[in-house]
Amino acid sequence: MEILMLFAALHCITLCRAVTPASLNSVTNLPVGQDIQFPINYCSDEKYEVTFRRRSPVSLKIMAWNSARPERPYVTHPSYERRVQFHRDAFFVLQGVQLDDEGEYMVQTDYLGTQLRNHDWDSFTLRVFEPVSQPEVVITGKCSSNLKLNCSTARGTKVTCRWERQRAGGVGNDTFQGAVLQLENTPELASHTYTCIAGNPVSEETSDPVTAALCDKDRARGPRNHWIAVLVLVPTISLVMLVSVIVLWRERIRNSNLSRGVTQEIEEARYSLRGGEPDVSCVDCWRNTSNDVAARSCKSPRKTDAQMLASSSRPTSPALEH
């Protein structure tokens, strides 16, 4: 019993759901998610066939029904299978319209008599909009002069904005079109209250009132924000510079050590080619000397090249020949 009551309640909700009738040969504006019904124009006792079509921006047959087979529609487009309902001799219902449902529709009735086949057709235009959200106002420019009030919305399609200015005494209002309002000076803002109104054909929202208090708040907050930025940036920049100096200094020391080691290896190789290992005192001189000029002054006690050549060309002793 409870299950049957639940189904009955759901059925009632479906039937009682708000449906907007489409305007014949006119434009119907709907918010996203709304249902719309297209009436069937039937005026004959003959058998007939009703076709629900979309004409633009694409042309397709959404649903068709024939009175000779009244059980159910015999054509339903796959894209609309769960969204279109047919009520015999009454109307078609398109449920939960979306932005891409916007376009032109037609309901055509063909009479299936034995004589000339006649037909009636009705045309409808559907426009779909996303409702607008409450507009937000941002003040740009200097509070002393050349103020700009910028109005914008987070949601909404085909949104238009206008400004209303109310005098301090509450008498007399002025209206300005557009999302941006230019003010010459702060006294003008101080003596009036400004409100942005954003809307489209299916909705309208109003911003919070804009007064001079908002500009005063921005002015009071400005210097504080400036000093906060200075206190954050100065230590950060100083730390980056200190780290850079340390890295460059260590890199210079490493390059200097590498250069000294390469020079030492070259000298040791040159002494070896001349006739043996370099003198220990010279090697120690290279290793213990940090000055490159002083290191080059180290001399080996080994013979020079000329001395080695002269000793090799000296004649052999006769005593050794025997």
Short mmCIF file of C-alpha atoms in Angstrom, two decimals:
data_model
loop_
_atom_site.label_atom_id
_atom_site.label_comp_id
_atom_site.label_asym_id
_atom_site.label_seq_id
_atom_site.Cartn_x
_atom_site.Cartn_y
_atom_site.Cartn_z
CA MET A 1 0.00 0.00 0.00
CA GLU A 2 2.82 2.44 0.86
CA ILE A 3 4.52 1.71 -2.47
CA LEU A 4 1.29 2.45 -4.38
CA MET A 5 0.89 5.71 -2.48
CA LEU A 6 4.47 6.67 -3.35
CA PHE A 7 3.88 6.00 -7.06
CA ALA A 8 0.67 8.02 -6.91
CA ALA A 9 2.49 10.94 -5.32
CA LEU A 10 5.24 10.86 -7.95
CA HIS A 11 2.60 10.72 -10.70
CA CYS A 12 0.86 13.71 -9.20
CA ILE A 13 4.13 15.64 -9.05
CA THR A 14 4.74 14.86 -12.73
CA LEU A 15 1.26 15.98 -13.78
CA CYS A 16 1.28 19.08 -11.58
CA ARG A 17 4.73 20.19 -12.70
CA ALA A 18 4.70 23.76 -13.99
CA VAL A 19 4.49 23.84 -17.79
CA THR A 20 4.67 26.95 -19.94
CA PRO A 21 2.51 26.97 -23.07
CA ALA A 22 4.34 27.92 -26.25
CA SER A 23 3.17 31.12 -27.92
CA LEU A 24 1.76 30.48 -31.40
CA ASN A 25 3.72 32.24 -34.15
CA SER A 26 5.66 34.13 -31.49
CA VAL A 27 8.68 33.89 -29.19
CA THR A 28 8.59 32.06 -25.86
CA ASN A 29 11.39 32.80 -23.35
CA LEU A 30 12.18 30.09 -20.81
CA PRO A 31 14.80 29.53 -18.09
CA VAL A 32 16.95 26.41 -18.22
CA GLY A 33 15.14 23.38 -16.83
CA GLN A 34 11.58 24.60 -17.52
CA ASP A 35 8.96 22.50 -19.41
CA ILE A 36 7.09 23.78 -22.44
CA GLN A 37 4.00 22.43 -24.21
CA PHE A 38 3.19 22.79 -27.91
CA PRO A 39 -0.56 22.63 -28.68
CA ILE A 40 -2.07 20.43 -31.40
CA ASN A 41 -4.41 22.20 -33.80
CA TYR A 42 -6.97 19.61 -34.95
CA CYS A 43 -10.29 20.47 -36.56
CA SER A 44 -11.71 17.56 -38.59
CA ASP A 45 -13.48 14.25 -38.13
CA GLU A 46 -11.12 12.47 -40.46
CA LYS A 47 -8.24 10.32 -39.41
CA TYR A 48 -5.10 12.37 -38.99
CA GLU A 49 -1.41 12.27 -38.27
CA VAL A 50 0.44 14.72 -36.03
CA THR A 51 4.16 15.46 -36.40
CA PHE A 52 6.29 17.47 -33.98
CA ARG A 53 9.35 18.91 -35.76
CA ARG A 54 12.32 21.08 -35.08
CA ARG A 55 13.00 23.47 -37.96
CA SER A 56 16.13 25.34 -36.87
CA PRO A 57 19.02 25.48 -36.24
CA VAL A 58 18.74 21.83 -37.37
CA SER A 59 15.80 20.14 -39.10
CA LEU A 60 14.57 16.85 -37.64
CA LYS A 61 11.40 14.95 -36.80
CA ILE A 62 11.07 14.69 -33.02
CA MET A 63 7.82 12.67 -32.71
CA ALA A 64 4.90 11.50 -34.84
CA TRP A 65 1.51 9.97 -33.98
CA ASN A 66 -1.21 8.48 -36.18
CA SER A 67 -4.85 8.26 -35.12
CA ALA A 68 -5.15 4.92 -36.89
CA ARG A 69 -2.62 3.55 -34.41
CA PRO A 70 -3.46 5.46 -31.27
CA GLU A 71 -1.62 3.23 -28.79
CA ARG A 72 1.65 5.14 -28.92
CA PRO A 73 3.70 7.48 -31.15
CA TYR A 74 5.35 5.56 -33.93
CA VAL A 75 8.34 7.89 -34.31
CA THR A 76 10.50 9.32 -31.54
CA HIS A 77 13.93 10.82 -32.21
CA PRO A 78 16.64 9.18 -30.01
CA SER A 79 17.80 12.55 -28.69
CA TYR A 80 14.33 13.29 -27.30
CA GLU A 81 13.24 9.81 -26.27
CA ARG A 82 13.08 10.56 -22.54
CA ARG A 83 12.21 14.25 -22.82
CA VAL A 84 9.10 14.41 -25.03
CA GLN A 85 5.59 13.42 -23.99
CA PHE A 86 2.51 13.20 -26.18
CA HIS A 87 -1.01 13.89 -24.90
CA ARG A 88 -3.55 12.70 -27.44
CA ASP A 89 -5.65 15.44 -29.06
CA ALA A 90 -3.96 18.01 -26.83
CA PHE A 91 -0.25 18.83 -27.00
CA PHE A 92 3.39 17.76 -27.01
CA VAL A 93 5.52 18.50 -23.92
CA LEU A 94 9.28 19.12 -24.09
CA GLN A 95 10.72 18.63 -20.60
CA GLY A 96 13.74 20.28 -19.00
CA VAL A 97 14.76 22.61 -21.81
CA GLN A 98 18.47 23.34 -22.20
CA LEU A 99 20.39 26.11 -23.92
CA ASP A 100 20.85 24.01 -27.07
CA ASP A 101 17.05 23.52 -27.35
CA GLU A 102 16.72 27.10 -28.54
CA GLY A 103 15.27 27.38 -32.03
CA GLU A 104 12.12 27.12 -34.13
CA TYR A 105 9.56 24.28 -33.81
CA MET A 106 6.50 23.23 -35.75
CA VAL A 107 3.45 21.06 -35.07
CA GLN A 108 1.97 19.75 -38.31
CA THR A 109 -1.42 17.97 -38.63
CA ASP A 110 -2.08 15.92 -41.79
CA TYR A 111 -5.66 14.80 -42.50
CA LEU A 112 -5.85 11.30 -44.00
CA GLY A 113 -9.13 11.57 -45.99
CA THR A 114 -9.98 9.94 -49.32
CA GLN A 115 -9.77 13.26 -51.10
CA LEU A 116 -6.88 15.71 -51.36
CA ARG A 117 -4.58 15.44 -48.35
CA ASN A 118 -4.82 18.67 -46.38
CA HIS A 119 -2.78 19.78 -43.40
CA ASP A 120 -2.50 22.47 -40.76
CA TRP A 121 0.72 23.60 -39.16
CA ASP A 122 1.70 25.97 -36.35
CA SER A 123 5.10 27.57 -35.80
CA PHE A 124 6.79 28.39 -32.47
CA THR A 125 10.08 30.08 -31.51
CA LEU A 126 11.83 29.09 -28.28
CA ARG A 127 14.53 31.10 -26.52
CA VAL A 128 16.32 29.57 -23.50
CA PHE A 129 18.31 31.54 -20.90
CA GLU A 130 20.36 30.76 -17.82
CA PRO A 131 19.07 32.91 -14.93
CA VAL A 132 21.46 35.59 -13.70
CA SER A 133 23.13 35.55 -10.30
CA GLN A 134 23.33 38.56 -7.98
CA PRO A 135 25.68 41.12 -9.55
CA GLU A 136 28.90 42.15 -7.84
CA VAL A 137 30.37 45.66 -7.95
CA VAL A 138 34.08 46.49 -8.05
CA ILE A 139 35.39 50.06 -7.59
CA THR A 140 38.46 50.93 -9.67
CA GLY A 141 40.46 54.13 -10.01
CA LYS A 142 41.42 56.69 -7.38
CA CYS A 143 38.94 57.55 -4.68
CA SER A 144 39.76 61.23 -5.12
CA SER A 145 38.72 61.30 -8.80
CA ASN A 146 37.88 59.25 -11.88
CA LEU A 147 36.06 56.46 -10.11
CA LYS A 148 34.67 53.53 -12.08
CA LEU A 149 31.94 51.21 -10.86
CA ASN A 150 32.15 47.84 -12.61
CA CYS A 151 29.17 45.47 -12.46
CA SER A 152 29.40 41.75 -13.35
CA THR A 153 27.60 38.46 -12.72
CA ALA A 154 29.01 34.98 -12.18
CA ARG A 155 26.13 33.26 -14.01
CA GLY A 156 23.61 34.11 -16.66
CA THR A 157 23.29 34.25 -20.45
CA LYS A 158 22.64 37.33 -22.56
CA VAL A 159 22.91 39.54 -19.48
CA THR A 160 22.33 43.28 -19.66
CA CYS A 161 23.20 45.71 -16.87
CA ARG A 162 21.98 49.13 -15.82
CA TRP A 163 22.69 51.47 -12.94
CA GLU A 164 20.19 53.31 -10.77
CA ARG A 165 21.25 56.38 -8.82
CA GLN A 166 19.22 57.43 -5.82
CA ARG A 167 19.72 60.79 -4.19
CA ALA A 168 20.61 61.06 -0.52
CA GLY A 169 17.20 62.44 0.32
CA GLY A 170 15.50 59.50 -1.37
CA VAL A 171 13.81 61.73 -3.94
CA GLY A 172 14.42 61.17 -7.64
CA ASN A 173 16.20 58.32 -9.36
CA ASP A 174 18.37 58.30 -12.47
CA THR A 175 19.09 55.33 -14.72
CA PHE A 176 22.29 54.66 -16.69
CA GLN A 177 22.69 51.82 -19.18
CA GLY A 178 25.79 49.63 -19.26
CA ALA A 179 27.92 47.58 -16.87
CA VAL A 180 30.51 50.35 -16.20
CA LEU A 181 29.61 53.68 -14.63
CA GLN A 182 32.12 56.55 -14.61
CA LEU A 183 32.06 58.99 -11.67
CA GLU A 184 33.92 62.26 -11.67
CA ASN A 185 34.73 62.54 -7.96
CA THR A 186 34.09 61.13 -4.52
CA PRO A 187 31.55 63.82 -3.44
CA GLU A 188 29.30 62.58 -6.22
CA LEU A 189 29.47 59.10 -4.68
CA ALA A 190 28.98 60.52 -1.20
CA SER A 191 25.75 62.28 -2.10
CA HIS A 192 24.13 59.36 -3.93
CA THR A 193 23.52 55.63 -3.63
CA TYR A 194 24.20 53.47 -6.68
CA THR A 195 22.71 50.07 -7.45
CA CYS A 196 23.48 47.72 -10.35
CA ILE A 197 20.59 45.76 -11.85
CA ALA A 198 21.48 42.76 -14.03
CA GLY A 199 18.93 40.75 -15.94
CA ASN A 200 17.80 38.87 -19.02
CA PRO A 201 14.33 38.02 -20.35
CA VAL A 202 13.75 35.37 -17.64
CA SER A 203 15.38 36.82 -14.50
CA GLU A 204 16.61 39.98 -12.78
CA GLU A 205 18.88 40.53 -9.77
CA THR A 206 20.06 43.62 -7.86
CA SER A 207 23.47 44.31 -6.30
CA ASP A 208 24.08 45.59 -2.81
CA PRO A 209 23.97 49.42 -2.61
CA VAL A 210 27.21 51.21 -3.42
CA THR A 211 28.06 54.23 -1.24
CA ALA A 212 31.12 56.32 -0.37
CA ALA A 213 31.75 54.01 2.60
CA LEU A 214 33.12 51.37 0.24
CA CYS A 215 35.62 53.81 -1.21
CA ASP A 216 36.65 54.95 2.31
CA LYS A 217 37.20 51.32 3.25
CA ASP A 218 39.42 50.81 0.21
CA ARG A 219 41.35 53.99 1.04
CA ALA A 220 41.94 52.88 4.64
CA ARG A 221 43.00 49.44 3.52
CA GLY A 222 45.37 50.67 0.80
CA PRO A 223 48.39 51.93 2.88
CA ARG A 224 48.19 48.92 5.16
CA ASN A 225 48.35 46.59 2.20
CA HIS A 226 51.30 48.59 0.85
CA TRP A 227 53.35 48.15 4.03
CA ILE A 228 52.46 44.48 4.27
CA ALA A 229 53.80 44.00 0.75
CA VAL A 230 57.02 45.86 1.65
CA LEU A 231 57.57 43.82 4.82
CA VAL A 232 57.15 40.60 2.88
CA LEU A 233 59.18 41.47 -0.22
CA VAL A 234 62.26 43.06 1.40
CA PRO A 235 63.29 40.02 3.53
CA THR A 236 62.58 37.70 0.64
CA ILE A 237 64.76 39.66 -1.79
CA SER A 238 67.57 39.94 0.81
CA LEU A 239 67.52 36.19 1.42
CA VAL A 240 67.70 35.46 -2.30
CA MET A 241 70.66 37.81 -2.74
CA LEU A 242 72.53 36.25 0.23
CA VAL A 243 72.04 32.73 -1.07
CA SER A 244 73.23 33.82 -4.54
CA VAL A 245 76.42 35.33 -3.12
CA ILE A 246 77.22 32.18 -1.10
CA VAL A 247 76.66 29.94 -4.13
CA LEU A 248 78.87 32.10 -6.37
CA TRP A 249 81.66 32.22 -3.74
CA ARG A 250 81.69 28.44 -3.30
CA GLU A 251 81.66 27.95 -7.07
CA ARG A 252 84.68 30.24 -7.43
CA ILE A 253 86.64 28.32 -4.76
CA ARG A 254 85.79 25.01 -6.43
CA ASN A 255 86.93 26.25 -9.85
CA SER A 256 90.19 27.57 -8.34
CA ASN A 257 90.95 24.19 -6.73
CA LEU A 258 90.22 22.36 -9.97
CA SER A 259 92.53 24.68 -11.93
CA ARG A 260 95.38 24.20 -9.41
CA GLY A 261 95.00 20.41 -9.51
CA VAL A 262 95.10 20.29 -13.31
CA THR A 263 98.25 22.45 -13.39
CA GLN A 264 99.98 20.17 -10.85
CA GLU A 265 99.18 17.06 -12.91
CA ILE A 266 100.63 18.69 -16.03
CA GLU A 267 103.90 19.55 -14.24
CA GLU A 268 104.25 16.05 -12.78
CA ALA A 269 103.73 14.53 -16.24
CA ARG A 270 106.39 16.85 -17.76
CA TYR A 271 108.98 15.92 -15.10
CA SER A 272 108.32 12.25 -15.64
CA LEU A 273 109.01 12.57 -19.37
CA ARG A 274 112.36 14.21 -18.59
CA GLY A 275 113.67 11.20 -16.71
CA GLY A 276 111.79 10.20 -13.64
CA GLU A 277 109.45 11.36 -10.93
CA PRO A 278 109.65 14.97 -9.90
CA ASP A 279 111.52 15.85 -6.83
CA VAL A 280 109.48 15.41 -3.67
CA SER A 281 110.30 18.90 -2.52
CA CYS A 282 108.89 20.32 -5.78
CA VAL A 283 105.73 18.26 -5.54
CA ASP A 284 105.33 19.38 -1.95
CA CYS A 285 105.91 22.88 -3.12
CA TRP A 286 102.99 22.55 -5.58
CA ARG A 287 100.74 20.98 -3.01
CA ASN A 288 101.51 23.41 -0.23
CA THR A 289 101.55 26.62 -2.26
CA SER A 290 98.30 28.43 -2.82
CA ASN A 291 99.86 31.10 -5.01
CA ASP A 292 100.16 30.00 -8.66
CA VAL A 293 103.09 32.33 -9.31
CA ALA A 294 105.01 30.96 -6.33
CA ALA A 295 104.21 27.42 -7.39
CA ARG A 296 105.72 27.98 -10.80
CA SER A 297 108.99 29.06 -9.14
CA CYS A 298 109.55 25.51 -7.81
CA LYS A 299 112.55 23.96 -9.61
CA SER A 300 113.50 20.34 -9.79
CA PRO A 301 117.05 19.20 -8.93
CA ARG A 302 116.92 16.88 -11.91
CA LYS A 303 119.12 17.52 -14.94
CA THR A 304 117.91 19.80 -17.61
CA ASP A 305 117.23 18.56 -21.12
CA ALA A 306 120.53 19.89 -22.42
CA GLN A 307 122.50 18.17 -19.66
CA MET A 308 120.71 14.87 -20.34
CA LEU A 309 121.52 15.13 -24.08
CA ALA A 310 125.20 15.94 -23.43
CA SER A 311 125.70 12.98 -21.10
CA SER A 312 124.09 10.58 -23.58
CA SER A 313 126.46 11.70 -26.42
CA ARG A 314 129.69 11.43 -24.32
CA PRO A 315 132.19 8.69 -25.72
CA THR A 316 132.41 5.40 -23.89
CA SER A 317 135.47 4.80 -21.67
CA PRO A 318 138.17 2.48 -23.23
CA ALA A 319 138.31 0.53 -20.07
CA LEU A 320 134.74 -0.40 -20.41
CA GLU A 321 135.23 -1.48 -24.07
CA HIS A 322 137.70 -4.18 -22.98
#
